[in-house]
Coordinates of C-alpha atoms in Angstrom, one line a residue:
M1 CA -5.0 -13.0 -28.2
S2 CA -3.0 -14.6 -30.6
S3 CA 0.8 -15.8 -29.1
E4 CA 1.4 -15.2 -32.7
R5 CA 0.5 -11.7 -33.4
I6 CA 2.5 -10.8 -29.7
Q7 CA 5.3 -12.1 -31.6
R8 CA 4.2 -9.9 -34.7
Q9 CA 4.2 -6.6 -32.5
I10 CA 7.4 -7.5 -30.5
D11 CA 9.5 -7.8 -33.5
R12 CA 7.9 -4.5 -35.2
L13 CA 8.2 -3.0 -31.7
L14 CA 12.0 -4.0 -31.4
D15 CA 12.7 -3.1 -35.1
E16 CA 11.6 0.6 -34.2
V17 CA 14.0 0.7 -31.2
E18 CA 16.5 0.0 -33.8
E19 CA 15.8 3.0 -35.7
A20 CA 15.1 5.4 -32.7
M21 CA 18.8 4.0 -31.6
S22 CA 20.3 5.4 -35.2
G23 CA 18.5 8.2 -34.7
Q24 CA 20.2 8.9 -31.1
D25 CA 16.8 8.8 -29.8
W26 CA 17.1 7.4 -26.1
E27 CA 13.6 8.5 -24.6
A28 CA 11.7 7.0 -27.6
V29 CA 14.3 3.7 -27.5
G30 CA 13.1 3.5 -23.3
E31 CA 9.3 3.8 -24.3
R32 CA 9.7 1.2 -27.1
A33 CA 11.9 -1.6 -25.1
R34 CA 9.8 -1.1 -22.1
S35 CA 6.4 -1.5 -24.1
V36 CA 8.5 -5.0 -25.4
L37 CA 8.9 -5.8 -21.5
R38 CA 5.6 -5.5 -21.1
L39 CA 4.6 -7.9 -23.6
D40 CA 8.3 -10.4 -22.6
P41 CA 9.9 -9.7 -19.2
E42 CA 12.2 -11.8 -19.8
N43 CA 13.2 -10.4 -23.8
Q44 CA 17.3 -9.9 -23.6
D45 CA 16.8 -7.8 -26.5
A46 CA 14.9 -5.0 -24.9
L47 CA 16.8 -5.7 -21.4
S48 CA 19.7 -4.6 -23.1
Y49 CA 18.7 -2.2 -25.1
L50 CA 16.7 -0.3 -22.1
A51 CA 19.2 -0.1 -20.2
A52 CA 22.0 1.7 -23.1
A53 CA 18.8 3.6 -22.9
E54 CA 19.1 4.7 -19.3
R55 CA 22.9 5.3 -19.7
D56 CA 22.3 7.1 -22.9
Q57 CA 24.8 5.0 -24.9
T58 CA 24.8 2.0 -27.1
P59 CA 24.4 -1.8 -25.4
G60 CA 27.9 -3.4 -25.6
T61 CA 29.5 -0.1 -24.0
T62 CA 31.5 -1.0 -20.8
Q63 CA 29.5 -0.6 -17.7
P64 CA 30.3 -1.8 -14.2
A65 CA 28.4 -4.6 -12.8
A66 CA 26.3 -4.9 -10.1
S67 CA 27.2 -5.8 -6.7
D68 CA 25.7 -9.3 -7.4
G69 CA 25.8 -9.3 -11.0
S70 CA 22.4 -8.1 -12.3
S71 CA 21.4 -5.7 -15.0
S72 CA 21.2 -2.2 -13.5
S73 CA 18.1 -2.0 -16.3
S74 CA 16.0 -4.8 -14.5
R75 CA 16.0 -3.2 -11.6
S76 CA 15.3 0.2 -12.5
R77 CA 11.9 -1.0 -13.7
L78 CA 10.9 -1.2 -10.1
E79 CA 13.4 1.3 -8.7
Q80 CA 11.5 4.0 -9.5
Y81 CA 8.3 2.6 -7.7
I82 CA 10.8 2.5 -4.2
P83 CA 11.2 5.2 -1.4
K84 CA 14.6 5.7 -0.2
E85 CA 14.1 4.3 2.9
L86 CA 12.3 0.9 1.2
L87 CA 15.6 0.5 -0.9
A88 CA 17.6 0.7 1.9
K89 CA 16.5 -2.2 3.6
L90 CA 16.2 -4.4 0.0
E91 CA 19.6 -3.6 -0.6
G92 CA 21.0 -4.7 2.7
V93 CA 19.0 -7.9 2.8
R94 CA 20.2 -8.1 -0.7
R95 CA 23.7 -8.2 0.9
T96 CA 23.7 -10.9 4.1
G97 CA 21.3 -12.8 2.1
A98 CA 18.6 -13.1 5.3
S99 CA 16.5 -13.9 3.5
S100 CA 17.5 -17.3 1.7
G101 CA 15.6 -20.4 2.2
E102 CA 13.5 -19.1 5.4
R103 CA 10.4 -20.8 6.6
L104 CA 8.0 -17.7 7.6
V105 CA 4.8 -16.7 7.3
V106 CA 3.9 -14.3 4.4
T107 CA 1.0 -13.0 3.4
M108 CA 0.5 -12.5 -0.5
L109 CA -1.0 -10.3 -2.9
F110 CA -2.5 -11.2 -6.5
C111 CA -4.2 -8.0 -8.6
D112 CA -5.2 -8.0 -11.7
V113 CA -6.8 -5.9 -14.0
T114 CA -10.3 -6.6 -15.0
G115 CA -12.2 -6.9 -18.4
S116 CA -8.0 -7.4 -19.9
T117 CA -8.5 -9.7 -22.6
S118 CA -11.6 -8.2 -24.3
A119 CA -10.1 -4.8 -23.9
A120 CA -6.8 -6.2 -25.3
E121 CA -8.6 -7.9 -28.4
S122 CA -10.0 -4.3 -29.6
L123 CA -6.8 -2.0 -29.2
D124 CA -3.5 -2.9 -31.3
L125 CA -1.1 -4.4 -28.4
E126 CA 1.2 -1.0 -28.1
E127 CA -1.9 0.5 -27.3
W128 CA -2.3 -2.1 -24.7
S129 CA 0.8 -1.8 -24.2
E130 CA 0.6 1.6 -23.2
I131 CA -2.6 1.2 -20.9
M132 CA -0.7 -1.0 -18.4
N133 CA 2.6 0.4 -17.9
G134 CA 0.2 3.1 -16.5
A135 CA -1.9 0.9 -14.2
F136 CA 1.0 -1.2 -13.3
E137 CA 2.7 2.5 -11.2
H138 CA -0.7 2.2 -9.6
L139 CA -0.6 -1.1 -8.8
I140 CA 2.9 -0.7 -7.4
S141 CA 3.0 2.1 -6.1
P142 CA 0.6 1.0 -2.8
V143 CA 2.9 -2.5 -2.2
Y144 CA 5.8 -0.1 -1.3
R145 CA 4.1 2.7 0.1
Y146 CA 3.4 0.1 2.9
E147 CA 7.0 -2.0 2.6
G148 CA 5.9 -5.5 0.8
T149 CA 7.1 -6.4 -1.9
V150 CA 6.6 -6.7 -5.3
A151 CA 7.5 -10.9 -6.3
R152 CA 6.1 -11.3 -9.9
L153 CA 5.6 -9.1 -12.7
M154 CA 2.6 -10.6 -14.6
G155 CA 1.1 -9.6 -18.4
D156 CA -1.8 -8.1 -16.4
A157 CA -0.9 -8.8 -12.7
I158 CA 1.1 -8.5 -10.0
L159 CA 1.5 -10.3 -6.7
A160 CA 3.7 -9.3 -3.9
F161 CA 4.5 -9.7 -0.6
F162 CA 4.5 -8.3 3.1
G163 CA 6.4 -10.6 5.6
A164 CA 8.9 -10.8 3.3
P165 CA 12.6 -10.3 2.9
I166 CA 11.2 -7.9 5.2
A167 CA 9.1 -8.1 7.7
H168 CA 6.8 -6.1 10.4
E169 CA 4.6 -7.3 13.0
D170 CA 1.4 -6.2 11.5
D171 CA 1.9 -7.2 8.2
P172 CA -1.4 -8.5 7.1
Q173 CA -2.6 -5.3 8.2
R174 CA -0.3 -3.4 5.5
A175 CA -0.8 -5.6 2.5
V176 CA -5.7 -5.2 3.3
L177 CA -4.3 -1.0 3.6
A178 CA -1.7 -1.5 -0.1
G179 CA -4.8 -2.9 -1.4
L180 CA -7.5 -0.7 -0.6
D181 CA -5.3 1.7 -2.4
I182 CA -5.3 -0.2 -5.4
V183 CA -8.8 0.1 -5.4
E184 CA -8.8 3.7 -4.3
D185 CA -5.2 5.0 -6.2
I186 CA -6.5 3.7 -9.8
R187 CA -10.3 5.7 -10.1
S188 CA -8.8 8.3 -11.6
Y189 CA -6.7 6.5 -13.9
Q190 CA -9.8 4.6 -15.0
A191 CA -11.4 7.7 -15.9
E192 CA -8.6 9.0 -18.6
V193 CA -8.4 5.8 -19.1
K194 CA -11.8 6.2 -20.1
T195 CA -11.9 9.3 -22.1
R196 CA -9.1 8.4 -23.9
W197 CA -9.9 4.6 -25.0
G198 CA -13.9 4.8 -24.2
L199 CA -12.7 1.7 -21.9
D200 CA -13.3 -0.3 -19.0
F201 CA -11.4 -1.6 -16.8
G202 CA -11.2 -2.8 -12.9
V203 CA -8.9 -3.9 -10.6
R204 CA -9.2 -6.3 -8.1
V205 CA -7.1 -8.0 -5.5
G206 CA -6.7 -11.7 -2.7
I207 CA -5.0 -11.5 0.5
N208 CA -4.1 -15.3 2.0
T209 CA -1.7 -15.2 5.0
G210 CA 0.4 -18.8 5.1
L211 CA 3.9 -20.7 5.6
V212 CA 6.1 -20.0 1.8
V213 CA 9.7 -20.7 1.5
V214 CA 11.5 -17.7 1.0
G215 CA 14.4 -18.1 -2.2
E216 CA 17.1 -15.7 -2.7
V217 CA 16.6 -12.1 -3.3
G218 CA 16.5 -11.5 -6.6
S219 CA 18.6 -8.9 -8.5
D220 CA 16.0 -6.4 -9.7
L221 CA 14.2 -6.1 -6.2
R222 CA 12.1 -8.8 -7.1
V223 CA 12.0 -11.6 -4.2
E224 CA 11.3 -15.3 -6.1
Y225 CA 9.0 -17.2 -2.9
T226 CA 7.8 -21.0 -3.0
A227 CA 4.8 -21.9 -1.4
M228 CA 4.2 -24.3 1.6
G229 CA 1.8 -26.0 0.5
D230 CA -1.5 -24.5 -1.3
A231 CA -1.0 -20.8 0.5
I232 CA -0.5 -18.4 -2.5
N233 CA -3.0 -20.8 -4.2
L234 CA -5.2 -20.1 -2.1
A235 CA -4.6 -15.7 -2.7
A236 CA -4.4 -16.6 -5.9
R237 CA -8.3 -17.7 -5.5
M238 CA -9.4 -15.1 -3.6
E239 CA -8.0 -12.5 -6.5
Q240 CA -10.0 -14.9 -9.1
T241 CA -12.9 -15.1 -7.1
A242 CA -13.3 -11.3 -6.1
G243 CA -15.6 -8.0 -7.1
P244 CA -14.5 -5.6 -9.7
G245 CA -13.4 -2.9 -7.7
T246 CA -12.8 -4.6 -4.1
V247 CA -10.7 -6.1 -1.7
Q248 CA -11.3 -9.9 -0.8
I249 CA -9.9 -12.1 1.9
S250 CA -9.3 -15.4 3.4
A251 CA -10.7 -16.2 6.8
G252 CA -6.4 -16.1 7.7
T253 CA -6.1 -13.2 7.3
H254 CA -9.6 -11.8 8.8
D255 CA -8.9 -13.2 12.1
L256 CA -5.8 -11.7 12.0
I257 CA -6.8 -8.2 11.2
A258 CA -10.4 -8.4 11.8
P259 CA -11.0 -5.3 15.0
L260 CA -9.6 -3.1 12.8
F261 CA -11.6 -2.9 9.1
E262 CA -15.5 -3.5 8.4
F263 CA -16.3 -6.4 6.7
E264 CA -18.6 -8.4 4.3
G265 CA -19.1 -12.4 4.4
P266 CA -18.7 -15.1 5.0
E267 CA -18.8 -16.4 1.6
S268 CA -18.0 -19.7 0.9
I269 CA -15.7 -20.8 -2.3
E270 CA -14.8 -23.4 -3.6
V271 CA -10.9 -24.1 -4.2
K272 CA -9.6 -26.4 -6.8
G273 CA -8.3 -29.0 -4.3
K274 CA -10.3 -28.2 -1.0
S275 CA -13.0 -31.1 -0.5
E276 CA -15.0 -27.7 1.2
P277 CA -15.0 -24.4 0.4
V278 CA -13.3 -21.5 1.8
S279 CA -14.4 -18.9 3.9
A280 CA -13.6 -15.3 2.2
Y281 CA -14.1 -11.9 3.8
R282 CA -14.2 -8.4 2.0
V283 CA -12.7 -5.5 3.1
L284 CA -15.0 -2.5 2.9
S285 CA -13.0 0.1 5.0
E286 CA -10.6 1.0 7.9
K287 CA -12.9 1.0 11.4
K288 CA -13.2 5.0 11.9
E289 CA -12.8 3.3 15.5
P290 CA -10.3 0.3 15.3
G291 CA -10.8 -2.8 18.7
S292 CA -7.6 -4.0 19.7
L293 CA -5.4 -7.0 18.1
R294 CA -4.8 -7.7 21.8
G295 CA -6.7 -9.7 24.3
I296 CA -10.5 -11.2 23.9
E297 CA -13.0 -9.1 22.6
G298 CA -15.9 -7.6 24.6
L299 CA -13.6 -9.1 27.9
S300 CA -11.7 -6.5 29.9
T301 CA -9.8 -6.5 33.3
P302 CA -9.6 -4.6 36.1
L303 CA -5.9 -2.5 36.5
V304 CA -4.0 -2.5 39.3
G305 CA -0.8 -1.6 40.9
R306 CA -0.9 1.6 38.6
D307 CA -2.5 3.9 41.4
S308 CA 0.6 6.2 41.3
E309 CA -0.5 7.1 37.5
I310 CA -3.5 7.0 37.4
S311 CA -3.2 9.5 40.0
G312 CA -0.7 11.6 38.2
L313 CA -2.3 11.7 35.5
R314 CA -6.2 12.9 36.9
G315 CA -4.0 15.9 38.5
V316 CA -3.4 16.5 34.4
L317 CA -6.7 16.5 33.5
E318 CA -8.2 18.8 36.6
R319 CA -4.9 20.2 35.1
L320 CA -6.6 20.9 32.0
Q321 CA -10.7 21.6 32.7
D322 CA -8.1 25.1 34.3
G323 CA -6.9 25.8 30.7
R324 CA -3.3 25.0 32.0
G325 CA -1.8 22.1 28.7
A326 CA 0.7 19.5 29.7
V327 CA 2.8 17.0 27.1
V328 CA 2.4 13.0 29.3
C329 CA 4.8 10.6 28.1
L330 CA 4.0 7.0 29.1
M331 CA 6.9 4.7 28.3
G332 CA 6.6 0.9 28.6
D333 CA 7.7 -2.4 27.0
A334 CA 5.3 -4.6 25.2
G335 CA 2.2 -6.1 27.5
L336 CA 2.8 -4.0 30.4
G337 CA -0.6 -1.9 30.5
K338 CA -0.6 1.2 28.2
S339 CA -3.5 0.8 26.2
S340 CA -5.2 -0.1 30.0
L341 CA -3.4 2.8 31.0
L342 CA -5.2 5.3 28.2
S343 CA -8.8 3.5 29.1
E344 CA -8.5 4.2 32.8
L345 CA -7.6 7.8 32.4
H346 CA -10.5 8.7 29.4
A347 CA -12.9 7.2 32.1
Q348 CA -11.2 9.8 34.8
W349 CA -11.8 12.5 32.0
E350 CA -15.5 11.5 30.8
K351 CA -16.3 12.0 34.9
I352 CA -14.1 14.9 36.0
A353 CA -15.4 16.5 31.7
G354 CA -18.6 15.0 31.3
K355 CA -19.5 12.1 28.7
D356 CA -19.8 13.9 26.4
A357 CA -16.8 15.9 26.5
P358 CA -14.2 16.2 23.6
W359 CA -11.3 13.4 22.6
V360 CA -9.6 12.2 20.5
E361 CA -7.2 9.5 20.4
N362 CA -5.2 8.7 18.1
R363 CA -2.2 6.2 17.5
G364 CA 0.8 6.1 16.0
V365 CA 1.2 3.5 13.3
S366 CA 5.0 1.5 11.7
Y367 CA 4.3 2.4 8.3
N368 CA 3.6 6.1 8.7
T369 CA 7.2 6.5 10.1
T370 CA 7.9 8.3 6.6
R371 CA 4.6 10.3 6.5
P372 CA 5.1 13.8 7.2
Y373 CA 3.3 14.8 9.9
G374 CA 1.1 11.2 9.8
L375 CA -0.1 10.8 13.7
F376 CA -0.9 15.0 13.7
S377 CA -3.0 14.6 10.4
H378 CA -5.1 11.7 11.8
G379 CA -6.2 13.2 15.1
T380 CA -6.9 17.1 12.9
Q381 CA -9.4 14.2 10.6
Q382 CA -10.8 13.2 13.6
A383 CA -11.1 16.1 15.9
I384 CA -12.4 18.0 12.8
G385 CA -14.9 15.1 12.6
I386 CA -13.7 13.8 8.7
T387 CA -14.7 10.8 7.7
D388 CA -13.2 8.9 4.6
G389 CA -15.8 8.8 2.9
D390 CA -15.7 12.4 2.4
S391 CA -15.2 14.6 -0.6
I392 CA -12.9 17.0 -0.8
E393 CA -15.2 19.0 -1.3
T394 CA -16.6 17.9 2.4
V395 CA -13.1 17.9 3.5
R396 CA -12.9 22.0 2.6
A397 CA -15.9 22.5 4.4
K398 CA -15.3 21.5 7.0
I399 CA -11.7 23.1 8.1
A400 CA -13.3 25.6 6.9
A401 CA -15.8 25.5 9.6
A402 CA -13.4 23.9 13.0
P403 CA -11.7 27.0 13.9
G404 CA -15.1 28.7 14.8
D405 CA -15.4 32.7 16.0
L406 CA -12.0 33.4 15.7
P407 CA -11.0 37.5 13.0
S408 CA -10.7 36.9 10.3
D409 CA -6.9 37.2 9.1
V410 CA -6.2 34.4 12.4
K411 CA -9.3 32.2 11.0
E412 CA -7.4 32.5 7.5
K413 CA -4.3 31.2 8.5
V414 CA -5.5 28.3 11.2
V415 CA -7.5 27.5 7.5
H416 CA -4.4 27.0 5.9
A417 CA -2.2 25.6 8.1
I418 CA -5.1 23.1 8.6
G419 CA -4.7 22.6 4.8
V420 CA -0.7 22.4 4.9
L421 CA -1.3 19.3 7.4
L422 CA -3.1 17.1 5.9
A423 CA -2.1 17.9 2.0
L424 CA -4.5 19.8 0.7
E425 CA -2.2 23.0 0.4
T426 CA 1.3 23.8 0.1
A427 CA 2.9 25.6 2.2
S428 CA 3.6 28.4 0.1
D429 CA -0.1 28.8 -1.4
G430 CA -0.9 30.2 1.9
P431 CA -1.5 33.8 3.8

């Protein structure tokens, strides 16, 4: 697609913006300005018009500047996707400048739309811009869902970082989950585009973990980074060699999350500037029974010095067999053996109730803190036997069978409550 043609399209869109401005049609002004920004993200005229549309006034009208001197219009382009809890954290980082000049290990995620070049050539540029507007919603939202940061928006791609400006102990895991969500979330939009425009397109995701130097936190809630070595280049190569609808990660990222996901690979990939091929893995899904990131796989150590705790927990299990439930709170710093004690508890339960006795084990994760019933919904799915590959119809059938032999009116309420817990129904839908 020639730059001359793109410029003609931009000029036409800007003419339409001015026409909409004269009629005070602010919705049209905002729509056309966003279309320009998809073609030229730094177009100052479009930024100005978009700012005017968002405050329903013409450019040049006095408005208090942002505290960091930034353009409120560019901020708003990403703010619409950001959960308010994450937005507050980003604002705090921006005020303190905490991440400026730091050397950090960051997990980088590249994602682009496959087939975009041929698709754009077959459509009017404004139509393609409309398609990409919708696509970006599905690319960006999962990044913020796991508290990553969009570092760069490109014509048909995004670059996101997990680990800066906000760092978590599980950033590689968050990045991979975001990648899987992107691939899954885009499916319904792909069908919509196919129906409306007759186009087939896909997305692919590449991920790498490496050292970067973090620059200033951008006023538009994006962060500019300068990579140390080839960390970003390798992430880009992971994306470029990934198949449509897949998430491909480097060996470095794989080593950090291997017990948690199912993979294909490794596969050797040629990378420019490297004398030897590098290894890449395709992420398939989360493991139904994830392993531990701590310790050495296949090795375990005996539990020593916890006789009183084990005795107390065994008493709870014995009372459970008599129909008396209990809630036990076990607290301790990381590394003191809580997981080992839980494993011992499971072993004791099998001795008391038998190998086939029901046992549902669930874990709270940091990225679920803003999800209603996150801990309980995962455990409920496990108890009912719901898996990631189940269709909605299969899930509903498993829920309907879960209560067993209960009176019909009670069963209906239980099924509805489970549906609400798993976000399949709303509370107002119930009996």
